[in-house]
PDB file of C-alpha atoms in Angstrom:
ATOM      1  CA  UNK A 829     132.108 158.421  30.783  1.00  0.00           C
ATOM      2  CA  UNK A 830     134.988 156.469  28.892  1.00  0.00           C
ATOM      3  CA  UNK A 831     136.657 153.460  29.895  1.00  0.00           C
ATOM      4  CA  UNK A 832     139.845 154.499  29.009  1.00  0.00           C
ATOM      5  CA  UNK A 833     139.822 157.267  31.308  1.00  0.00           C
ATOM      6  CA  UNK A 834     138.436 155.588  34.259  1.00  0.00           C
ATOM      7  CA  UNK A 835     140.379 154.522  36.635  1.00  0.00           C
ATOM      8  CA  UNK A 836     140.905 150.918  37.591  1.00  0.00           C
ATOM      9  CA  UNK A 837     138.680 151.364  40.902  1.00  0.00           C
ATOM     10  CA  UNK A 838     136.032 153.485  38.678  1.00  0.00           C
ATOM     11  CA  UNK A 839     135.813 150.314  35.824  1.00  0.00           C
ATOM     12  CA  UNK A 840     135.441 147.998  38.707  1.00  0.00           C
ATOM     13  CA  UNK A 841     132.396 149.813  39.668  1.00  0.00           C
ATOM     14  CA  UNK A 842     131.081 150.128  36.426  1.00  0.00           C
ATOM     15  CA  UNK A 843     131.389 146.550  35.403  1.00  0.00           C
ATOM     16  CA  UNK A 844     129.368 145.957  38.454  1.00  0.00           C
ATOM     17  CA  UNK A 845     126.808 148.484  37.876  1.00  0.00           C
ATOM     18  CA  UNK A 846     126.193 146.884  34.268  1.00  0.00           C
ATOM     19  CA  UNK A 847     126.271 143.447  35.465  1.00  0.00           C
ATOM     20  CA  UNK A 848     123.404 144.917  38.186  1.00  0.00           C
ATOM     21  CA  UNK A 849     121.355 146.111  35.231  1.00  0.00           C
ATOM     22  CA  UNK A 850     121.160 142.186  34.202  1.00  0.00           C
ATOM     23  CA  UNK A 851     120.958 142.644  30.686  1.00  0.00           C
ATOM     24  CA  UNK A 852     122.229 140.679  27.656  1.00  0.00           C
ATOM     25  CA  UNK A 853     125.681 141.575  26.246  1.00  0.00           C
ATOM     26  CA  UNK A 854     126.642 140.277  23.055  1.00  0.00           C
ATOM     27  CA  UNK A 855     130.334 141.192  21.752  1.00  0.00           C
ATOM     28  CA  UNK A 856     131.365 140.238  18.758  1.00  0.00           C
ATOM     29  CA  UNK A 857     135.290 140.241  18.611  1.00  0.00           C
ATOM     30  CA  UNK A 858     136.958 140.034  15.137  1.00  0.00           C
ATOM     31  CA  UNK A 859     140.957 138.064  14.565  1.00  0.00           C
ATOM     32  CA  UNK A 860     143.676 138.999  13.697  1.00  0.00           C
ATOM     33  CA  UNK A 861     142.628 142.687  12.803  1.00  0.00           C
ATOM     34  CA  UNK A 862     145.033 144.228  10.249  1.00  0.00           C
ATOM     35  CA  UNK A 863     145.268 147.873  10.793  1.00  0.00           C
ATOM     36  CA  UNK A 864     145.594 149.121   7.317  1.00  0.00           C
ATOM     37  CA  UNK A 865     141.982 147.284   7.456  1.00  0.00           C
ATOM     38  CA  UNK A 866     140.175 148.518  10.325  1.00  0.00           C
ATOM     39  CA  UNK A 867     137.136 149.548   7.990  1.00  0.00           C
ATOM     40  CA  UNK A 868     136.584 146.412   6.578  1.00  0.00           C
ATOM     41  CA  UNK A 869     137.077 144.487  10.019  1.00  0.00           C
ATOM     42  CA  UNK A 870     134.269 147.011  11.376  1.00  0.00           C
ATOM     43  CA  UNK A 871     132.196 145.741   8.463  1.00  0.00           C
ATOM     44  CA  UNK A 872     132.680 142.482   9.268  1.00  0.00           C
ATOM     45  CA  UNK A 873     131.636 142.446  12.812  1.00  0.00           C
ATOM     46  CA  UNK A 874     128.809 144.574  12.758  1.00  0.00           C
ATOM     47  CA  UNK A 875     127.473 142.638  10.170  1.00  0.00           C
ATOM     48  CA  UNK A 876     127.518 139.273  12.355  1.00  0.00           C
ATOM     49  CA  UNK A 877     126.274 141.633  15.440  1.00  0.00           C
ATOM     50  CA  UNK A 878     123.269 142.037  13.471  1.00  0.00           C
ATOM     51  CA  UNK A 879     122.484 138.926  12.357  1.00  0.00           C
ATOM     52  CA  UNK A 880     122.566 137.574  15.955  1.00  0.00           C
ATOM     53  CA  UNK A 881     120.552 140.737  17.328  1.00  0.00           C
ATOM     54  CA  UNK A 882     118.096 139.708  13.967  1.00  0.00           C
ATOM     55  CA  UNK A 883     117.808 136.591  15.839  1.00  0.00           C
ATOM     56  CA  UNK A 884     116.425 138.094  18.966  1.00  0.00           C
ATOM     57  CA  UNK A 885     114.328 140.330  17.049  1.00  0.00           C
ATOM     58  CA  UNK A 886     116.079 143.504  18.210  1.00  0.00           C
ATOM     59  CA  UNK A 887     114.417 146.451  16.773  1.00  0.00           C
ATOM     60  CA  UNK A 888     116.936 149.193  17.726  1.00  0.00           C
ATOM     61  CA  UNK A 889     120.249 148.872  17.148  1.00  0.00           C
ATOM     62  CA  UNK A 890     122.188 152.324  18.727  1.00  0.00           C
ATOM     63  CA  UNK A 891     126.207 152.698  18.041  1.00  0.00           C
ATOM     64  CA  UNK A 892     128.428 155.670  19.351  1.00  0.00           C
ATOM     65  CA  UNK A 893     128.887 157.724  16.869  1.00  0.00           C
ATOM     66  CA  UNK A 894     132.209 157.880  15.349  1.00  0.00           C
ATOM     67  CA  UNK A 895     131.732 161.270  12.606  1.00  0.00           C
ATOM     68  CA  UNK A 896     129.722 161.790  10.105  1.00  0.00           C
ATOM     69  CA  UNK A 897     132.091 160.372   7.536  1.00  0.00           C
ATOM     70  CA  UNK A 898     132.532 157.190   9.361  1.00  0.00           C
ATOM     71  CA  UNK A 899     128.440 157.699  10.681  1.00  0.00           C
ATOM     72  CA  UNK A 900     127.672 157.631   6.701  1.00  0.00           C
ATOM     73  CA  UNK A 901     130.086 154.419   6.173  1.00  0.00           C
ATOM     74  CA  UNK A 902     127.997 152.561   8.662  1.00  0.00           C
ATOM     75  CA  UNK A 903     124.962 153.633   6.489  1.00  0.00           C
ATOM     76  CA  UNK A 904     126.424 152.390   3.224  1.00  0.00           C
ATOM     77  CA  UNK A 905     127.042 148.667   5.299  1.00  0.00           C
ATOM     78  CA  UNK A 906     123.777 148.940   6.309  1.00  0.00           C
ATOM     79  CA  UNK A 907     121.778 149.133   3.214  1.00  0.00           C
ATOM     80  CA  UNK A 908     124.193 146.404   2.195  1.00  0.00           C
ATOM     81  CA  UNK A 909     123.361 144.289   5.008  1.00  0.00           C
ATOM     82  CA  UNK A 910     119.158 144.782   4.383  1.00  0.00           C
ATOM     83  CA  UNK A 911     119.994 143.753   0.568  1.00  0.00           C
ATOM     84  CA  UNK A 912     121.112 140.655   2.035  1.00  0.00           C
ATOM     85  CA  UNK A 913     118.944 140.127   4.164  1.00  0.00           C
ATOM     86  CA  UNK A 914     121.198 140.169   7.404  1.00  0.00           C
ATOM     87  CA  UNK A 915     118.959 142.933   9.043  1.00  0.00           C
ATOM     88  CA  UNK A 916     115.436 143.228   8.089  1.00  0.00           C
ATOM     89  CA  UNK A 917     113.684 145.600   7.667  1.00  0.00           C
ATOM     90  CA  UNK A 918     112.112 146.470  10.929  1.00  0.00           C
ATOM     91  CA  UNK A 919     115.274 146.799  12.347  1.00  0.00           C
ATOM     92  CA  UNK A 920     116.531 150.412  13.248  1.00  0.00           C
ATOM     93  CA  UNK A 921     119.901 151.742  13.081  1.00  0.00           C
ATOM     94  CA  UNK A 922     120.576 154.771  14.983  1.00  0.00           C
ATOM     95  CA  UNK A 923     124.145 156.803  15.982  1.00  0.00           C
ATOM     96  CA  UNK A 924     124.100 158.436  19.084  1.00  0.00           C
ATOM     97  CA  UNK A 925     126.501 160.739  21.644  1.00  0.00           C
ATOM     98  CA  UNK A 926     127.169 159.344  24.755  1.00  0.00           C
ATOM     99  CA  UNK A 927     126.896 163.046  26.081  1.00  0.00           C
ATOM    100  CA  UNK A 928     123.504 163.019  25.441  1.00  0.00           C
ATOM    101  CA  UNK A 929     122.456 159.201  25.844  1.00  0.00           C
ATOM    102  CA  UNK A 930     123.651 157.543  28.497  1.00  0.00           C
ATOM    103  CA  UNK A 931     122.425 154.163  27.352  1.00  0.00           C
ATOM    104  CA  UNK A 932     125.515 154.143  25.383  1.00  0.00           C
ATOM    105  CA  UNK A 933     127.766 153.750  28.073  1.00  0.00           C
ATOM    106  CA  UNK A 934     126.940 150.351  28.611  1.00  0.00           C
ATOM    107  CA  UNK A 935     128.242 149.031  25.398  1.00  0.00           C
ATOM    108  CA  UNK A 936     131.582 150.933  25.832  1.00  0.00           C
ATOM    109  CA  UNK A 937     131.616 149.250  29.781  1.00  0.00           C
ATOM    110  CA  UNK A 938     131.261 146.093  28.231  1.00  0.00           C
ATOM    111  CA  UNK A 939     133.726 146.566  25.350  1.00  0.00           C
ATOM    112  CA  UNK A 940     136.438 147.265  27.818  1.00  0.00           C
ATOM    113  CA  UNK A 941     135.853 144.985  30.181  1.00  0.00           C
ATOM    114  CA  UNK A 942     136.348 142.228  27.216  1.00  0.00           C
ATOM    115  CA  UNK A 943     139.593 144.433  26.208  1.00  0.00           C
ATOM    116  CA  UNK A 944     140.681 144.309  29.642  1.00  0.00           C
ATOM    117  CA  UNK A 945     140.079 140.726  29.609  1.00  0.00           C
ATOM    118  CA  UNK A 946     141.968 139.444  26.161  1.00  0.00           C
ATOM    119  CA  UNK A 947     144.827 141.504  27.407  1.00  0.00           C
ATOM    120  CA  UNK A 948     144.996 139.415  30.543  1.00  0.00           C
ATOM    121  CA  UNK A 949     142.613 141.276  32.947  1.00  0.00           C
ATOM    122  CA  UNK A 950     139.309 139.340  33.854  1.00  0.00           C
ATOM    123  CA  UNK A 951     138.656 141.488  37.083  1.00  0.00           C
ATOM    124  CA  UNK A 952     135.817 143.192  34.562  1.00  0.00           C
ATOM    125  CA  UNK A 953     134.540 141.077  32.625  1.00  0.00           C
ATOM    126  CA  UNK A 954     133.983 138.352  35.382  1.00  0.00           C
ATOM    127  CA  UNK A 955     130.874 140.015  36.842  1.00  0.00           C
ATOM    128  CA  UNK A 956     129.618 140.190  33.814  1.00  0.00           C
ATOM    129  CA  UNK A 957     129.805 137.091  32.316  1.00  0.00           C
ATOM    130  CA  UNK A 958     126.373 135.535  33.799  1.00  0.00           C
ATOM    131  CA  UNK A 959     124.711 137.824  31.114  1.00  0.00           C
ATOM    132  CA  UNK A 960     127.616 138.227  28.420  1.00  0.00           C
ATOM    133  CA  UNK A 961     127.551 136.505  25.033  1.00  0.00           C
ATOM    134  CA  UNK A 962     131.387 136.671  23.287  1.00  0.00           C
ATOM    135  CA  UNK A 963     131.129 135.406  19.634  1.00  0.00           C
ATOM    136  CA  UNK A 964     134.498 135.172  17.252  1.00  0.00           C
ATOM    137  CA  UNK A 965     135.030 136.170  14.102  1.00  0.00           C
ATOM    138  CA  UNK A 966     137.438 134.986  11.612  1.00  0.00           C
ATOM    139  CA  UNK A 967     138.546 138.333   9.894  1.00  0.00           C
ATOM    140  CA  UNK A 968     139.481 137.602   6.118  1.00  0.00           C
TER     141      UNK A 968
END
């Protein structure tokens, strides 16, 4: 499962299904993202992702894999992040495939639906919001 192959009937149904599961979403969406800076935008966000997840003491944190070169990038952050402190040490940091955990469809569901949403389309997102935590971050 993708979002963007879904179709609009299929999203509806899976922003539902999430929004059955009744779990907490938090999304962390980072302005104005300039392109030739995606990397350091990703940086940003995750790091702000963790400290509110460090707040909730989350002890697993699992992201879709995106290639080992970009999988060992995320690594690099991450020891960054424990050296200041922004996610302790308890806290894991695992990559996964969504063809192999389906757990990680849920984030991608929710990621869409708040795509879908900024580009004009709440029809997603508004199931979802009784559980859904949006948090923005000045990009710099």
């Amino acid at each position: 499962m993708h979002w963007h192959r879904e179709s609009p009937v299929r999203r509806a149904e899976l922003a539902l299904a999430v929004a059955d599961l009744n779990c907490d979403s938090v999304v962390i969406v980072g302005t104005p993202v300039d392109p030739r800076r995606q990397d350091r935008a990703r940086r940003q966000c995750l790091e702000r992702l963790l400290w509110d997840l460090r707040t909730r003491s989350v002890g697993l944190v699992r992201a879709e894999s995106r290639g080992p070169e970009r999988d060992r990038a995320d690594t690099t952050a991450l020891a960054g992040f424990r050296r200041k402190n922004v996610m302790p040490a308890g806290m894991r940091f695992e990559h996964g495939l969504p063809a192999q955990d389906r757990c990680l469809w849920l984030p991608d569901t929710v990621a869409g639906a708040i795509l879908a949403d900024l580009r004009g389309d709440s029809r997603y997102r508004k199931p979802l919001d009784h559980s859904l935590r949006v948090l923005l971050v000045e990009l710099g």
